[in-house]
Amino acid sequence: NAGVMQNPRHLVRRRGQEARLRCSPMKGHSHVYWYRQLPEEGLKFMVYLQKENIIDESGMPKERFSAEFPKEGPSILRIQQVVRGDSAAYFCASSPGGKRETQYFGPGTRLLVL
Amino acid sequence: SQQGEEDPQALSIQEGENATMNCSYKTSINNLQWYRQNSGRGLVHLILIRSNEREKHSGRLRVTLDTSKKSSSLLITASRAADTASYFCATGSGGSYIPTFGRGTSLIVHP
């Protein structure tokens, strides 16, 4: 049973470009969470999604950031017009439908904005 | 704001010694979890302890929870070089399943 998969593992973008981060949850998991981690910091919650629904986006910046989890395919975190401050590690986690306390994390995508 | 705060920020020990990390939090919780993160990797779940539990064990790991002091500790016994990692506590409270992470303790175990 493959774990949570994220790609790309590393992404370099210039200021103003778009960044697309993908997350495939563990098989059988229907809940996906996105977190951002700055150097020497803990993880900060961004958004919680179920299939085709955004459940909680209280941690998402109001502008430039969006997330989706379509019926088919991976969850996507999209950052438009990236700025240097967006440079961070972005982690995706998933959990089973009926037991959401424990989350299983992917290896992360490290975004560097030049 | 951060809910869990780990202490110490960094810990350096010799292989075979025990490592103790502490986590303090501010508000009432339903559960507290400990995660490990190796350098450049994702988080690995270690243990979940609920607010009505006082102690849990998993292999060389022992977690305690004192809700009156709003604190938890993670003890790693007979540490190994492979235990070198950052350790995070994450609290769950209210009806939310979104854990709130602290800044972590960086543990280095010297062979």
GROMACS .gro file of C-alpha atoms in nm:
model
  225
    1ASN     CA    1   0.000   0.000   0.000
    2ALA     CA    2   0.178   0.309  -0.124
    3GLY     CA    3   0.196   0.601   0.113
    4VAL     CA    4   0.101   0.960   0.043
    5MET     CA    5   0.272   1.074  -0.272
    6GLN     CA    6   0.364   1.428  -0.360
    7ASN     CA    7   0.517   1.570  -0.673
    8PRO     CA    8   0.727   1.736  -0.764
    9ARG     CA    9   0.964   1.693  -0.470
   10HIS     CA   10   1.144   2.014  -0.560
   11LEU     CA   11   1.008   2.308  -0.757
   12VAL     CA   12   1.187   2.625  -0.860
   13ARG     CA   13   0.986   2.920  -0.983
   14ARG     CA   14   1.060   3.282  -1.064
   15ARG     CA   15   0.857   3.558  -0.908
   16GLY     CA   16   0.524   3.597  -1.083
   17GLN     CA   17   0.502   3.239  -1.211
   18GLU     CA   18   0.250   2.979  -1.101
   19ALA     CA   19   0.330   2.679  -0.881
   20ARG     CA   20   0.123   2.361  -0.891
   21LEU     CA   21   0.176   2.103  -0.620
   22ARG     CA   22   0.016   1.761  -0.641
   23CYS     CA   23  -0.080   1.515  -0.370
   24SER     CA   24  -0.212   1.162  -0.406
   25PRO     CA   25  -0.351   1.036  -0.074
   26MET     CA   26  -0.307   0.685   0.056
   27LYS     CA   27  -0.538   0.430  -0.098
   28GLY     CA   28  -0.875   0.440   0.071
   29HIS     CA   29  -0.821   0.784   0.225
   30SER     CA   30  -1.074   1.047   0.133
   31HIS     CA   31  -0.945   1.335   0.348
   32VAL     CA   32  -0.653   1.554   0.242
   33TYR     CA   33  -0.476   1.828   0.436
   34TRP     CA   34  -0.217   2.077   0.317
   35TYR     CA   35   0.045   2.233   0.546
   36ARG     CA   36   0.329   2.480   0.497
   37GLN     CA   37   0.658   2.463   0.684
   38LEU     CA   38   0.904   2.747   0.695
   39PRO     CA   39   1.267   2.676   0.799
   40GLU     CA   40   1.304   2.601   1.171
   41GLU     CA   41   0.925   2.618   1.214
   42GLY     CA   42   0.646   2.372   1.276
   43LEU     CA   43   0.379   2.294   1.023
   44LYS     CA   44   0.106   2.550   0.968
   45PHE     CA   45  -0.232   2.423   0.854
   46MET     CA   46  -0.357   2.561   0.524
   47VAL     CA   47  -0.659   2.370   0.397
   48TYR     CA   48  -0.861   2.052   0.456
   49LEU     CA   49  -1.045   1.889   0.168
   50GLN     CA   50  -1.260   1.589   0.097
   51LYS     CA   51  -1.342   1.473  -0.252
   52GLU     CA   52  -1.483   1.771  -0.444
   53ASN     CA   53  -1.529   1.974  -0.125
   54ILE     CA   54  -1.326   2.226   0.072
   55ILE     CA   55  -1.404   2.160   0.437
   56ASP     CA   56  -1.178   2.413   0.609
   57GLU     CA   57  -0.961   2.672   0.438
   58SER     CA   58  -0.902   2.891   0.742
   59GLY     CA   59  -0.524   2.867   0.700
   60MET     CA   60  -0.514   2.964   0.335
   61PRO     CA   61  -0.396   3.312   0.236
   62LYS     CA   62  -0.689   3.503   0.090
   63GLU     CA   63  -0.520   3.574  -0.240
   64ARG     CA   64  -0.315   3.374  -0.491
   65PHE     CA   65  -0.365   3.038  -0.316
   66SER     CA   66  -0.626   2.780  -0.410
   67ALA     CA   67  -0.676   2.408  -0.358
   68GLU     CA   68  -0.891   2.137  -0.506
   69PHE     CA   69  -0.947   1.766  -0.466
   70PRO     CA   70  -1.140   1.647  -0.770
   71LYS     CA   71  -1.342   1.330  -0.793
   72GLU     CA   72  -1.067   1.174  -1.000
   73GLY     CA   73  -0.698   1.247  -0.966
   74PRO     CA   74  -0.474   1.406  -0.708
   75SER     CA   75  -0.533   1.706  -0.489
   76ILE     CA   76  -0.375   2.022  -0.626
   77LEU     CA   77  -0.243   2.321  -0.434
   78ARG     CA   78  -0.202   2.613  -0.671
   79ILE     CA   79  -0.007   2.928  -0.598
   80GLN     CA   80  -0.044   3.203  -0.852
   81GLN     CA   81   0.206   3.487  -0.904
   82VAL     CA   82   0.452   3.343  -0.656
   83VAL     CA   83   0.663   3.572  -0.438
   84ARG     CA   84   0.985   3.497  -0.250
   85GLY     CA   85   0.792   3.461   0.074
   86ASP     CA   86   0.615   3.157  -0.070
   87SER     CA   87   0.942   2.963  -0.055
   88ALA     CA   88   0.877   2.680   0.189
   89ALA     CA   89   0.814   2.308   0.218
   90TYR     CA   90   0.453   2.216   0.146
   91PHE     CA   91   0.328   1.893   0.297
   92CYS     CA   92   0.019   1.699   0.219
   93ALA     CA   93  -0.138   1.452   0.460
   94SER     CA   94  -0.430   1.216   0.429
   95SER     CA   95  -0.654   1.026   0.667
   96PRO     CA   96  -0.924   0.762   0.641
   97GLY     CA   97  -1.281   0.876   0.629
   98GLY     CA   98  -1.393   0.749   0.965
   99LYS     CA   99  -1.080   0.809   1.172
  100ARG     CA  100  -0.932   1.143   1.109
  101GLU     CA  101  -0.716   1.203   1.414
  102THR     CA  102  -0.403   1.042   1.274
  103GLN     CA  103  -0.272   1.185   0.953
  104TYR     CA  104  -0.022   1.026   0.720
  105PHE     CA  105   0.220   1.268   0.563
  106GLY     CA  106   0.379   1.278   0.223
  107PRO     CA  107   0.748   1.364   0.168
  108GLY     CA  108   0.668   1.725   0.082
  109THR     CA  109   0.737   1.960  -0.205
  110ARG     CA  110   1.011   2.214  -0.153
  111LEU     CA  111   0.929   2.533  -0.337
  112LEU     CA  112   1.200   2.786  -0.406
  113VAL     CA  113   1.103   3.120  -0.555
  114LEU     CA  114   1.388   3.308  -0.716
  115SER     CA  115  -0.076   3.118   1.748
  116GLN     CA  116   0.125   2.812   1.838
  117GLN     CA  117  -0.062   2.572   2.064
  118GLY     CA  118   0.215   2.329   2.146
  119GLU     CA  119   0.562   2.448   2.237
  120GLU     CA  120   0.842   2.193   2.258
  121ASP     CA  121   1.129   2.215   2.500
  122PRO     CA  122   1.424   2.204   2.458
  123GLN     CA  123   1.465   2.347   2.108
  124ALA     CA  124   1.769   2.128   2.056
  125LEU     CA  125   1.905   1.822   2.234
  126SER     CA  126   2.237   1.647   2.177
  127ILE     CA  127   2.309   1.313   2.342
  128GLN     CA  128   2.523   1.002   2.306
  129GLU     CA  129   2.392   0.676   2.169
  130GLY     CA  130   2.245   0.463   2.447
  131GLU     CA  131   2.131   0.757   2.657
  132ASN     CA  132   1.767   0.848   2.709
  133ALA     CA  133   1.616   1.155   2.542
  134THR     CA  134   1.331   1.349   2.698
  135MET     CA  135   1.138   1.616   2.515
  136ASN     CA  136   0.857   1.822   2.658
  137CYS     CA  137   0.555   1.992   2.508
  138SER     CA  138   0.342   2.258   2.677
  139TYR     CA  139   0.013   2.391   2.549
  140LYS     CA  140  -0.228   2.662   2.647
  141THR     CA  141  -0.589   2.552   2.596
  142SER     CA  142  -0.787   2.235   2.663
  143ILE     CA  143  -0.720   1.951   2.424
  144ASN     CA  144  -0.886   1.629   2.310
  145ASN     CA  145  -0.564   1.460   2.215
  146LEU     CA  146  -0.195   1.517   2.168
  147GLN     CA  147   0.026   1.352   1.909
  148TRP     CA  148   0.398   1.323   1.863
  149TYR     CA  149   0.556   1.316   1.517
  150ARG     CA  150   0.912   1.265   1.395
  151GLN     CA  151   1.061   1.440   1.095
  152ASN     CA  152   1.391   1.334   0.947
  153SER     CA  153   1.585   1.602   0.765
  154GLY     CA  154   1.423   1.684   0.431
  155ARG     CA  155   1.142   1.434   0.480
  156GLY     CA  156   0.776   1.431   0.576
  157LEU     CA  157   0.640   1.370   0.923
  158VAL     CA  158   0.598   1.025   1.066
  159HIS     CA  159   0.328   0.969   1.327
  160LEU     CA  160   0.465   0.820   1.651
  161ILE     CA  161   0.196   0.817   1.919
  162LEU     CA  162  -0.147   0.966   1.990
  163ILE     CA  163  -0.253   1.012   2.352
  164ARG     CA  164  -0.604   1.119   2.444
  165SER     CA  165  -0.693   1.368   2.714
  166ASN     CA  166  -0.824   1.093   2.945
  167GLU     CA  167  -0.499   0.895   2.921
  168ARG     CA  168  -0.190   0.954   3.130
  169GLU     CA  169   0.073   0.736   2.969
  170LYS     CA  170   0.130   0.534   2.652
  171HIS     CA  171   0.413   0.317   2.532
  172SER     CA  172   0.528   0.213   2.189
  173GLY     CA  173   0.855   0.021   2.169
  174ARG     CA  174   1.127   0.250   2.304
  175LEU     CA  175   0.888   0.546   2.319
  176ARG     CA  176   0.700   0.653   2.629
  177VAL     CA  177   0.458   0.945   2.625
  178THR     CA  178   0.299   1.104   2.929
  179LEU     CA  179   0.024   1.360   2.947
  180ASP     CA  180  -0.055   1.584   3.243
  181THR     CA  181  -0.367   1.783   3.162
  182SER     CA  182  -0.351   1.972   3.492
  183LYS     CA  183  -0.014   2.114   3.390
  184LYS     CA  184  -0.105   2.124   3.021
  185SER     CA  185   0.211   1.938   2.932
  186SER     CA  186   0.332   1.618   2.770
  187SER     CA  187   0.666   1.447   2.751
  188LEU     CA  188   0.820   1.210   2.500
  189LEU     CA  189   1.089   0.976   2.630
  190ILE     CA  190   1.308   0.779   2.391
  191THR     CA  191   1.501   0.512   2.580
  192ALA     CA  192   1.835   0.367   2.471
  193SER     CA  193   1.864   0.615   2.187
  194ARG     CA  194   2.024   0.527   1.855
  195ALA     CA  195   2.191   0.739   1.590
  196ALA     CA  196   1.888   0.669   1.370
  197ASP     CA  197   1.669   0.856   1.620
  198THR     CA  198   1.834   1.179   1.504
  199ALA     CA  199   1.543   1.390   1.379
  200SER     CA  200   1.310   1.673   1.474
  201TYR     CA  201   1.022   1.581   1.701
  202PHE     CA  202   0.695   1.773   1.699
  203CYS     CA  203   0.397   1.766   1.928
  204ALA     CA  204   0.057   1.844   1.780
  205THR     CA  205  -0.259   1.914   1.976
  206GLY     CA  206  -0.618   1.849   1.876
  207SER     CA  207  -0.896   2.041   2.047
  208GLY     CA  208  -1.266   2.111   2.022
  209GLY     CA  209  -1.441   1.945   1.733
  210SER     CA  210  -1.150   2.000   1.499
  211TYR     CA  211  -0.940   1.721   1.355
  212ILE     CA  212  -0.677   1.969   1.246
  213PRO     CA  213  -0.373   1.930   1.473
  214THR     CA  214  -0.178   2.238   1.576
  215PHE     CA  215   0.197   2.183   1.560
  216GLY     CA  216   0.473   2.327   1.775
  217ARG     CA  217   0.813   2.435   1.645
  218GLY     CA  218   0.977   2.106   1.733
  219THR     CA  219   1.279   1.974   1.919
  220SER     CA  220   1.585   1.892   1.715
  221LEU     CA  221   1.747   1.574   1.853
  222ILE     CA  222   2.098   1.468   1.760
  223VAL     CA  223   2.220   1.128   1.876
  224HIS     CA  224   2.595   1.085   1.843
  225PRO     CA  225   2.719   0.732   1.767
   0.00000   0.00000   0.00000
